Each structure stands twice: as structure tokens, then as C-alpha cells.
Amino acid sequence: MSETCLNLIDGAMRTPGRGAWLDVHEPATGLVIGRCAASDEIDVDRAVSAARRAFPAWSARPATERAALLENLASIMERDAEELALAESRDTGKPLSLARSMDVPRAIANLRFFAELVRDWVPDIYEGAPAMGGSGGRTRTVVQRAAGGVAACISPWNLPIYLFTWKIGPALAAGCTVVGKPSEVTPRTATMLAERSIEAGFPPGVLNVIHGRGSEAGAALVAHPGVSAITFTGGTTTGAAIARAAAPSFRRLSLELGGKNPTIILGDSTTECVVPGVLRSAFLNQGQICLCGSRILVDQSIYPQVREALVEGARALRLGDPLEASTEQGAITSQEHLLKVERSVARAVELGGRVLCGGARPPRESLPERCRNGWFWQPTLIEGLPPQCETNQEEIFGPVATLIPFSSDEEAIDIANGVRYGLAASVWSGDEPRAQRVASRIQAGTVWVNCWLVRDLRVPFGGWKESGVGREGGHDALRFFTESRAVCTVSIGSAPSAS
């Protein structure tokens, strides 16, 4: 696997223009395991220039040929799936079993999905409307879709290859050329994808990958006048800065941002049926998924037994070396983020929260020897905090969830909606019509009923309120990367006469 993460610019892997590098750490050990390019505005300009040169030919290429190249890349990734999964686990700290079962298969599926979708994408046609101007003729309007130009695709550190392909897949399928900017914290699988895109046969300049800090390479990419569209997944504060940078030039913008997602357990729920799914929604990937349910709302009629079962289940989660098959909880992805989680839990205690389990780093001696300097945090459940307090309002983005009792469906809905975010939610109930009624009133882009993280790639994905702007997935993603052109025709025999 690539220990040195180079940039992909104009069809070749290249060192950064100024020769600067950043260390890449393995979260499970805290050790440096590689380095990535610390790119700046020089590298970004070279990448954008290459993408602009490649755009006319790529956008003119038949969709079937663009799809075939995406399929080639997916097949190469499938061939190298184990190598990709190992790199993803070592980069992020997530269990290798999770990278094998979710991250890499989903990345491959993303590419294949958009390849198939663009093959079947046809113009919208509207026929039969009366022509304006009194001619009495009938019209035929065809809505064409033209690739929008160079797309900046900026992805986060928590699901590196999963979300990188979720952005570059539709952009390339739609006919855009791409400058991708993965997180500098987890750069290796994006580098591996870049190398394999050359093998897959992508023409030079069609896909470019730039590494570096968000404040340097990312900011230069967002500000570059040669970029036509920007898609970003990450924190709300960074998303707001990107929106400010993009606004003066009216560039297309898609932002998938933070969440403080509610998990609502209604009073008719059966504890043994809902607890495994609720625990998964709180702690999968160490809670480092924007869709994780970090506020667990429980009907007070069943609160004691649900609390007991959740605490028992959280304590039973096996925390350890991500490379071990039995591990269910790996490491926090960066030392900086571990410190943020630690501060957030300390603040929750200051505010009066009661830690029911976890609440600390695990004892060093409880970890395998190679992981004793790693960045681990125990799965944590906290109760006793009001819905309006800081802990229940701000995203922690770690293995930390709060328990909040409620007395009625109306109160649960009010608590669920009482944050500035609106990304996702889940509702758990033995009464499906009741659950559907509650779900229909949740202010979120995705609401699951009796499940979590079930994704149909055809449906739109995105957030309400401060959780984002725009939608990803399905035809919404292809539309984002294109400009529409409506061509209206009236047959010559019925065209209005000139006066």
C-alpha cells in the first residue's frame, strides 16, 4: 500500500510543488506510518488547469464510455479490496471488519451505481403544450443536461473512500472533470484510488487528487476561479466558510454538514428488538458518522429497562486493536479529535450529566500491547441533561450518546426538532403507523423507521437547517453536476407568423 501519498495531476502521480509533506498517523498506535503531500495554491492551480484542459473531450465523450471507465475502476478496486480495507482501517482506526464489510464495498457500489445510472439517463421531454402567441400550434420541449465544468470534490476523514467515491462518481459520470481533495488525516485510500484510475484508463486531467490541509489546499481549491461546482462533506463551520467563498461567483454548491441526530424509542417498543439497532446507530465507527444517533429519546414508561439494556450493551462492545477480527470499537481517528471528545464529556459532567458507562479513555493495560499509545475512548452513555443544554445541542462526533426521557409523542417530536441541525433520525416502535406519524414530523433529510443506515442509492440524501444545502444521490447528484438547457420547438407549419 502507498506509504507516501502523492498528488494525481494530469494523469501522473506527482510530488508537491514546494516539496512540503504532512505526517500520516495510525490512530490505533499513535505512530507515523506515512506521509502525504502538503499541497498549496500552486498544486491546486496545476490540477484545475489540467481538469479544464480535459473537460471538452471528457464532457463530449458518450455517457456509455464514461460509465465503462467507472466500471473499470470499480473492478480494479474490487480486485484490491483487501488492500484497500487494510489501508482504510490503519488510516482511520476503524475495525478492519467494518472497512471490509461496509466502506470498501460501498465505495465500489457507488462507482457502479452512477455508471449504470448515467447509461439510462435520458432528457426530459414535454409535449403538447399550446404554443404562446396565438398560433394554435403545439410544442415539444426537450430538457438537455450539459456537464457543468470542473468539480471540486472535498471529502472528510471519517468515511474516506466511501464518501470520496460518492462525490467523484456522479461528477465523472455526468461529464465533469474533477479535482478531489480528501482529508489530510486519512489520505491513503484516495491515493490508491488515484493510482488505480490511471490503470483503469481515465484520460489525463479527468480525475485529479490533491492532498493537503483544508486551510491551504482546500481553501485554494474553493477559491479557484476555474472551479464551477463545489461539493463538500464535513463540519458546519467549514461549510459556512465555503459558502461565503462560493457566493460572490454564484458557483453551484452542495454541502453535507453536521448532525445532532435523534433516536426515538416509543413506548410500545420491545427492548430486545430495538437495543441492538440503537447501539449500532450510536457507536458504529466509534460514533464518527454524521448519521449516528447521539441523542437517544426514550418513552419514560420503558426508560428504566431500556437504559439498563443500553448500558449493558455498550459495556459489552469489544474495544481493541482494529486489525483483530473480534474488535467492534476501534480508535478515534486523530489525537486532536480524541481531545475534543474528552473535553465534551468533561463539559457534560460539569453541566450535571451522569456518566452511565464509559466516559474515559480505556486503561492502557486493557489494550493490546501495540495499541497502548493509541487514541481510544470507551463507548459512553450520559443521562440527566436537559434537551436544551450544550451537550444535547452541539455535535460531539464520537462514541458518546445521551439518554433523554419523554412523556408523549408530541414531546419527543419537539425535543427531536429542537436543535439547529436536521440531517437524520430514527424512530423505533412496534406500532408502524404510529412510528410513521412521528417520522413525518421530524425535521430531517432522512428518517429511518425500525432501522438505521439503510441506504437506497437512488433516493436524495442531505440535511435540513444547518445540516446542509442541496441533495446527493440518484438523479439529484447527476443534476447537481450539470446545467439544464430547455430546447422548445414548434413545428414550422404551426409556427407563429412574423408581423
Coordinates of N, CA and C in Angstrom, one line a residue, residues 42 76 94 100 122 124 296 339 402 473 493:
I42 N -0.2 26.4 -5.7 CA 0.5 26.1 -6.9 C 0.0 24.7 -7.4
I76 N -11.2 -2.9 -10.6 CA -9.8 -2.9 -10.1 C -9.9 -2.7 -8.6
K94 N -10.8 2.5 12.4 CA -12.0 1.7 12.4 C -11.6 0.2 12.3
R100 N -13.9 -3.8 5.7 CA -14.2 -4.9 4.7 C -15.7 -5.0 4.3
V122 N -31.9 9.9 -19.6 CA -32.4 10.5 -20.9 C -32.9 11.8 -20.6
D124 N -35.5 14.9 -20.3 CA -36.9 15.1 -20.1 C -37.6 15.7 -21.3
I296 N -30.5 9.8 22.4 CA -31.5 8.7 22.4 C -32.6 9.1 23.3
L339 N -9.1 14.5 21.9 CA -9.1 15.5 22.9 C -10.4 16.3 22.9
T402 N -26.4 10.6 24.6 CA -27.1 10.9 25.8 C -28.5 10.3 25.8
G473 N -27.0 11.8 -4.3 CA -27.7 10.6 -4.5 C -28.6 10.6 -5.8
G493 N -44.8 24.3 -39.7 CA -46.2 24.6 -40.2 C -47.1 25.3 -39.2

